[in-house]
Amino acid sequence: MTTQQISRDLKSLANPELAAQAQRYFKTGPGEYGEGDRFLGIRVPVLRVQLKKYESATLEDARQLLASEFHEERLFALLLLVRKFDKGNDAERAAIYWLYLNNTFHINNWDLVDSSASQIVGRYLESHDRLILYKLVKSSSLWERRIAIIATFYFIKNNQFDDALKLATQLLDDEEDLIHKAVGWMLREIGKRDEEVGRNFLLACYKSMPRTMLRYAIERFPDSERKQYLLGDA
């Protein structure tokens, strides 16, 4: 009954006005990246409060919620998986990792990816073969490609930059703006930790980068230096 209980509780918190705002914010119209997604209108802090009520929820509960038509129920499932991963042993973490990879079809918006990919995929791959990232980065799915690059945020936080830079190189020609933003974000995070590594990559690649990617990557640079990059004179 836990899955049904969680779903009922979340639906009882629905806010139609917030749902309508979310429909617009997450681009759910025809041809947009979130086309057809449905929202209940529940803010993330409220979802996190609900997490505390369902410590006993199982991975099967999370799997079922991850298949929900409602965005917030899928987000709740991912937050639950992150929480369980934090507390789990090696076997439990492996089960969560594989559940995640087997359900990427349902991890289908940028906030769903960003709230879970580094915390589950990146953290798991810290001590495992990372070849899966190089498969995901070639996926036809925008969201699987975003999972690949955002997963590297866990490595970046531990001053491991190689995988992020290799994946960024493969994504330089990606057509999706949400990938440009994600790669630029990771490059900015690398630069925050090691300016030399970040600048060396930019100097080698910035002229071929999508404009959005470059803007995100150089966001923290001094105005004068940022202008040089944008004008192609770095």
mmCIF file of C-alpha atoms in Angstrom:
data_model
loop_
_atom_site.group_PDB
_atom_site.id
_atom_site.type_symbol
_atom_site.label_atom_id
_atom_site.label_comp_id
_atom_site.label_asym_id
_atom_site.label_seq_id
_atom_site.Cartn_x
_atom_site.Cartn_y
_atom_site.Cartn_z
ATOM 1 C CA MET A 1 0.000 0.000 0.000
ATOM 2 C CA THR A 2 2.942 2.381 0.393
ATOM 3 C CA THR A 3 3.025 3.456 -3.243
ATOM 4 C CA GLN A 4 -0.685 4.250 -3.212
ATOM 5 C CA GLN A 5 -0.347 6.063 0.116
ATOM 6 C CA ILE A 6 2.494 8.233 -1.168
ATOM 7 C CA SER A 7 0.573 9.018 -4.341
ATOM 8 C CA ARG A 8 -2.555 9.968 -2.377
ATOM 9 C CA ASP A 9 -0.544 12.160 -0.008
ATOM 10 C CA LEU A 10 1.171 13.960 -2.865
ATOM 11 C CA LYS A 11 -2.079 14.517 -4.730
ATOM 12 C CA SER A 12 -3.584 15.985 -1.561
ATOM 13 C CA LEU A 13 -0.839 18.646 -1.680
ATOM 14 C CA ALA A 14 -1.577 19.603 -5.280
ATOM 15 C CA ASN A 15 -1.745 23.298 -6.109
ATOM 16 C CA PRO A 16 -3.337 24.009 -9.516
ATOM 17 C CA GLU A 17 -1.823 27.496 -9.747
ATOM 18 C CA LEU A 18 1.704 26.204 -9.112
ATOM 19 C CA ALA A 19 1.043 23.325 -11.506
ATOM 20 C CA ALA A 20 0.137 25.750 -14.287
ATOM 21 C CA GLN A 21 3.321 27.731 -13.632
ATOM 22 C CA ALA A 22 5.393 24.553 -13.724
ATOM 23 C CA GLN A 23 3.803 23.477 -17.011
ATOM 24 C CA ARG A 24 5.154 26.674 -18.567
ATOM 25 C CA TYR A 25 8.512 26.690 -16.773
ATOM 26 C CA PHE A 26 9.371 23.122 -17.720
ATOM 27 C CA LYS A 27 8.378 23.592 -21.374
ATOM 28 C CA THR A 28 5.575 21.061 -21.672
ATOM 29 C CA GLY A 29 4.013 22.402 -24.872
ATOM 30 C CA PRO A 30 4.005 20.654 -28.268
ATOM 31 C CA GLY A 31 7.533 20.223 -29.585
ATOM 32 C CA GLU A 32 9.143 21.424 -26.354
ATOM 33 C CA TYR A 33 11.559 19.319 -24.321
ATOM 34 C CA GLY A 34 8.986 18.493 -21.625
ATOM 35 C CA GLU A 35 6.111 17.912 -24.008
ATOM 36 C CA GLY A 36 3.126 16.285 -22.326
ATOM 37 C CA ASP A 37 4.518 16.257 -18.781
ATOM 38 C CA ARG A 38 1.919 16.768 -16.059
ATOM 39 C CA PHE A 39 2.415 18.556 -12.744
ATOM 40 C CA LEU A 40 0.668 18.524 -9.389
ATOM 41 C CA GLY A 41 2.153 21.838 -8.289
ATOM 42 C CA ILE A 42 4.293 20.810 -5.292
ATOM 43 C CA ARG A 43 7.505 22.612 -4.438
ATOM 44 C CA VAL A 44 10.674 20.616 -3.739
ATOM 45 C CA PRO A 45 10.928 21.515 -0.014
ATOM 46 C CA VAL A 46 7.413 20.132 0.474
ATOM 47 C CA LEU A 47 8.422 16.912 -1.279
ATOM 48 C CA ARG A 48 11.423 16.595 1.012
ATOM 49 C CA VAL A 49 9.168 16.840 4.053
ATOM 50 C CA GLN A 50 7.137 13.953 2.670
ATOM 51 C CA LEU A 51 10.304 11.877 2.304
ATOM 52 C CA LYS A 52 10.705 11.798 6.060
ATOM 53 C CA LYS A 53 7.275 10.201 6.395
ATOM 54 C CA TYR A 54 8.189 7.282 4.161
ATOM 55 C CA GLU A 55 11.473 5.917 5.454
ATOM 56 C CA SER A 56 10.056 2.407 5.008
ATOM 57 C CA ALA A 57 9.260 2.828 1.303
ATOM 58 C CA THR A 58 10.920 0.149 -0.816
ATOM 59 C CA LEU A 59 12.814 0.220 -4.093
ATOM 60 C CA GLU A 60 9.725 -1.261 -5.710
ATOM 61 C CA ASP A 61 7.707 1.683 -4.406
ATOM 62 C CA ALA A 62 10.272 4.019 -5.958
ATOM 63 C CA ARG A 63 10.189 2.121 -9.251
ATOM 64 C CA GLN A 64 6.408 2.385 -9.453
ATOM 65 C CA LEU A 65 6.408 6.082 -8.598
ATOM 66 C CA LEU A 66 9.110 6.686 -11.179
ATOM 67 C CA ALA A 67 6.641 5.511 -13.823
ATOM 68 C CA SER A 68 4.017 8.051 -12.729
ATOM 69 C CA GLU A 69 2.512 10.485 -15.202
ATOM 70 C CA PHE A 70 3.049 13.250 -12.620
ATOM 71 C CA HIS A 71 6.397 15.001 -12.517
ATOM 72 C CA GLU A 72 6.445 15.435 -8.745
ATOM 73 C CA GLU A 73 5.835 11.750 -8.130
ATOM 74 C CA ARG A 74 8.815 10.906 -10.347
ATOM 75 C CA LEU A 75 10.906 13.516 -8.543
ATOM 76 C CA PHE A 76 9.823 12.093 -5.189
ATOM 77 C CA ALA A 77 10.939 8.637 -6.354
ATOM 78 C CA LEU A 78 14.362 9.977 -7.320
ATOM 79 C CA LEU A 79 14.805 11.871 -4.063
ATOM 80 C CA LEU A 80 13.850 8.672 -2.250
ATOM 81 C CA LEU A 81 16.468 6.717 -4.216
ATOM 82 C CA VAL A 82 19.130 9.318 -3.415
ATOM 83 C CA ARG A 83 18.229 9.107 0.270
ATOM 84 C CA LYS A 84 18.380 5.316 0.229
ATOM 85 C CA PHE A 85 21.665 5.359 -1.682
ATOM 86 C CA ASP A 86 23.187 7.604 0.997
ATOM 87 C CA LYS A 87 22.266 5.131 3.712
ATOM 88 C CA GLY A 88 22.698 1.896 1.773
ATOM 89 C CA ASN A 89 25.366 -0.780 1.805
ATOM 90 C CA ASP A 90 27.224 -1.853 -1.331
ATOM 91 C CA ALA A 91 24.545 -4.304 -2.454
ATOM 92 C CA GLU A 92 21.737 -1.797 -1.883
ATOM 93 C CA ARG A 93 23.620 0.906 -3.766
ATOM 94 C CA ALA A 94 24.191 -1.434 -6.700
ATOM 95 C CA ALA A 95 20.472 -2.238 -6.798
ATOM 96 C CA ILE A 96 19.590 1.468 -6.802
ATOM 97 C CA TYR A 97 22.135 2.198 -9.526
ATOM 98 C CA TRP A 98 20.730 -0.484 -11.818
ATOM 99 C CA LEU A 99 17.145 0.517 -11.086
ATOM 100 C CA TYR A 100 18.116 4.037 -12.121
ATOM 101 C CA LEU A 101 19.779 2.987 -15.365
ATOM 102 C CA ASN A 102 16.888 0.700 -16.250
ATOM 103 C CA ASN A 103 14.403 3.553 -15.872
ATOM 104 C CA THR A 104 16.082 6.497 -17.575
ATOM 105 C CA PHE A 105 13.033 6.779 -19.838
ATOM 106 C CA HIS A 106 11.173 8.205 -16.834
ATOM 107 C CA ILE A 107 14.010 10.561 -15.794
ATOM 108 C CA ASN A 108 12.873 12.968 -18.454
ATOM 109 C CA ASN A 109 13.439 16.534 -17.399
ATOM 110 C CA TRP A 110 16.475 18.531 -16.358
ATOM 111 C CA ASP A 111 15.531 18.846 -12.685
ATOM 112 C CA LEU A 112 14.976 15.087 -12.423
ATOM 113 C CA VAL A 113 18.438 14.482 -13.853
ATOM 114 C CA ASP A 114 20.151 17.195 -11.835
ATOM 115 C CA SER A 115 18.706 16.038 -8.513
ATOM 116 C CA SER A 116 19.902 12.456 -8.947
ATOM 117 C CA ALA A 117 22.544 11.732 -11.599
ATOM 118 C CA SER A 118 25.662 12.758 -9.688
ATOM 119 C CA GLN A 119 24.267 11.505 -6.378
ATOM 120 C CA ILE A 120 23.533 8.008 -7.717
ATOM 121 C CA VAL A 121 25.329 7.363 -11.022
ATOM 122 C CA GLY A 122 28.392 9.464 -10.310
ATOM 123 C CA ARG A 123 28.749 8.293 -6.743
ATOM 124 C CA TYR A 124 28.375 4.634 -7.723
ATOM 125 C CA LEU A 125 30.895 4.948 -10.553
ATOM 126 C CA GLU A 126 33.440 6.497 -8.225
ATOM 127 C CA SER A 127 34.560 2.918 -7.527
ATOM 128 C CA HIS A 128 33.335 1.147 -10.688
ATOM 129 C CA ASP A 129 34.060 1.080 -14.400
ATOM 130 C CA ARG A 130 32.830 4.308 -16.004
ATOM 131 C CA LEU A 131 32.341 2.970 -19.525
ATOM 132 C CA ILE A 132 28.564 3.384 -19.180
ATOM 133 C CA LEU A 133 29.007 7.164 -19.285
ATOM 134 C CA TYR A 134 30.562 6.906 -22.732
ATOM 135 C CA LYS A 135 27.578 4.878 -23.908
ATOM 136 C CA LEU A 136 25.047 7.285 -22.422
ATOM 137 C CA VAL A 137 26.758 10.308 -23.948
ATOM 138 C CA LYS A 138 26.100 8.843 -27.411
ATOM 139 C CA SER A 139 22.436 8.134 -26.688
ATOM 140 C CA SER A 140 19.693 9.587 -28.857
ATOM 141 C CA SER A 141 18.004 10.570 -25.589
ATOM 142 C CA LEU A 142 18.696 14.131 -24.464
ATOM 143 C CA TRP A 143 18.167 13.025 -20.881
ATOM 144 C CA GLU A 144 20.628 10.126 -21.020
ATOM 145 C CA ARG A 145 23.257 12.449 -22.451
ATOM 146 C CA ARG A 146 22.544 14.925 -19.649
ATOM 147 C CA ILE A 147 22.761 12.108 -17.089
ATOM 148 C CA ALA A 148 26.231 11.262 -18.438
ATOM 149 C CA ILE A 149 27.671 14.759 -18.060
ATOM 150 C CA ILE A 150 25.888 15.625 -14.787
ATOM 151 C CA ALA A 151 27.072 12.342 -13.245
ATOM 152 C CA THR A 152 30.616 13.681 -13.522
ATOM 153 C CA PHE A 153 29.789 16.419 -11.026
ATOM 154 C CA TYR A 154 30.493 13.859 -8.297
ATOM 155 C CA PHE A 155 33.988 13.305 -9.724
ATOM 156 C CA ILE A 156 34.552 17.029 -10.169
ATOM 157 C CA LYS A 157 33.762 17.645 -6.505
ATOM 158 C CA ASN A 158 36.581 15.207 -5.748
ATOM 159 C CA ASN A 159 38.960 16.975 -8.149
ATOM 160 C CA GLN A 160 38.716 14.279 -10.808
ATOM 161 C CA PHE A 161 38.240 16.089 -14.109
ATOM 162 C CA ASP A 162 39.252 13.679 -16.876
ATOM 163 C CA ASP A 163 35.871 12.065 -17.495
ATOM 164 C CA ALA A 164 34.029 15.379 -17.470
ATOM 165 C CA LEU A 165 36.446 16.867 -19.999
ATOM 166 C CA LYS A 166 36.304 13.810 -22.272
ATOM 167 C CA LEU A 167 32.511 13.827 -22.237
ATOM 168 C CA ALA A 168 32.430 17.594 -22.750
ATOM 169 C CA THR A 169 34.564 17.162 -25.861
ATOM 170 C CA GLN A 170 32.083 14.645 -27.243
ATOM 171 C CA LEU A 171 29.197 17.028 -26.565
ATOM 172 C CA LEU A 172 30.659 20.113 -28.237
ATOM 173 C CA ASP A 173 28.542 19.462 -31.324
ATOM 174 C CA ASP A 174 25.369 18.515 -29.471
ATOM 175 C CA GLU A 175 22.289 20.276 -30.807
ATOM 176 C CA GLU A 176 20.386 20.589 -27.533
ATOM 177 C CA ASP A 177 20.512 23.775 -25.473
ATOM 178 C CA LEU A 178 20.016 21.805 -22.253
ATOM 179 C CA ILE A 179 23.204 19.895 -23.015
ATOM 180 C CA HIS A 180 25.068 23.129 -23.738
ATOM 181 C CA LYS A 181 24.002 24.456 -20.343
ATOM 182 C CA ALA A 182 24.959 21.247 -18.531
ATOM 183 C CA VAL A 183 28.410 21.051 -20.123
ATOM 184 C CA GLY A 184 29.061 24.729 -19.477
ATOM 185 C CA TRP A 185 28.046 24.250 -15.866
ATOM 186 C CA MET A 186 30.475 21.333 -15.413
ATOM 187 C CA LEU A 187 33.290 23.307 -17.055
ATOM 188 C CA ARG A 188 32.599 26.204 -14.698
ATOM 189 C CA GLU A 189 32.753 23.825 -11.729
ATOM 190 C CA ILE A 190 36.090 22.476 -12.939
ATOM 191 C CA GLY A 191 37.432 26.020 -13.275
ATOM 192 C CA LYS A 192 36.348 26.831 -9.727
ATOM 193 C CA ARG A 193 38.544 24.013 -8.469
ATOM 194 C CA ASP A 194 41.454 24.245 -10.891
ATOM 195 C CA GLU A 195 41.699 27.414 -12.967
ATOM 196 C CA GLU A 196 44.550 26.108 -15.091
ATOM 197 C CA VAL A 197 42.717 22.942 -16.133
ATOM 198 C CA GLY A 198 39.542 24.891 -16.858
ATOM 199 C CA ARG A 199 41.265 27.607 -18.880
ATOM 200 C CA ASN A 200 43.381 25.138 -20.859
ATOM 201 C CA PHE A 201 40.273 23.299 -21.976
ATOM 202 C CA LEU A 202 38.519 26.534 -22.896
ATOM 203 C CA LEU A 203 41.467 27.873 -24.857
ATOM 204 C CA ALA A 204 41.524 24.685 -26.890
ATOM 205 C CA CYS A 205 37.785 24.494 -27.520
ATOM 206 C CA TYR A 206 36.023 27.794 -26.932
ATOM 207 C CA LYS A 207 35.880 28.879 -30.574
ATOM 208 C CA SER A 208 33.956 25.730 -31.503
ATOM 209 C CA MET A 209 31.663 25.758 -28.466
ATOM 210 C CA PRO A 210 27.977 26.598 -28.683
ATOM 211 C CA ARG A 211 27.474 30.123 -27.365
ATOM 212 C CA THR A 212 25.351 29.021 -24.401
ATOM 213 C CA MET A 213 27.951 26.475 -23.316
ATOM 214 C CA LEU A 214 30.671 29.101 -23.429
ATOM 215 C CA ARG A 215 28.604 31.654 -21.513
ATOM 216 C CA TYR A 216 27.938 29.163 -18.731
ATOM 217 C CA ALA A 217 31.596 28.089 -18.597
ATOM 218 C CA ILE A 218 32.965 31.648 -18.265
ATOM 219 C CA GLU A 219 30.226 33.020 -16.051
ATOM 220 C CA ARG A 220 32.604 33.665 -13.117
ATOM 221 C CA PHE A 221 35.374 35.241 -15.193
ATOM 222 C CA PRO A 222 36.157 38.967 -14.876
ATOM 223 C CA ASP A 223 34.156 41.074 -17.327
ATOM 224 C CA SER A 224 37.177 41.929 -19.462
ATOM 225 C CA GLU A 225 38.233 38.298 -19.843
ATOM 226 C CA ARG A 226 34.685 37.163 -20.495
ATOM 227 C CA LYS A 227 34.402 39.682 -23.334
ATOM 228 C CA GLN A 228 37.620 38.369 -24.870
ATOM 229 C CA TYR A 229 36.220 34.853 -24.997
ATOM 230 C CA LEU A 230 32.915 36.010 -26.414
ATOM 231 C CA LEU A 231 34.682 38.059 -29.096
ATOM 232 C CA GLY A 232 37.014 35.194 -29.962
ATOM 233 C CA ASP A 233 40.138 37.036 -28.798
ATOM 234 C CA ALA A 234 41.109 35.018 -25.702
#
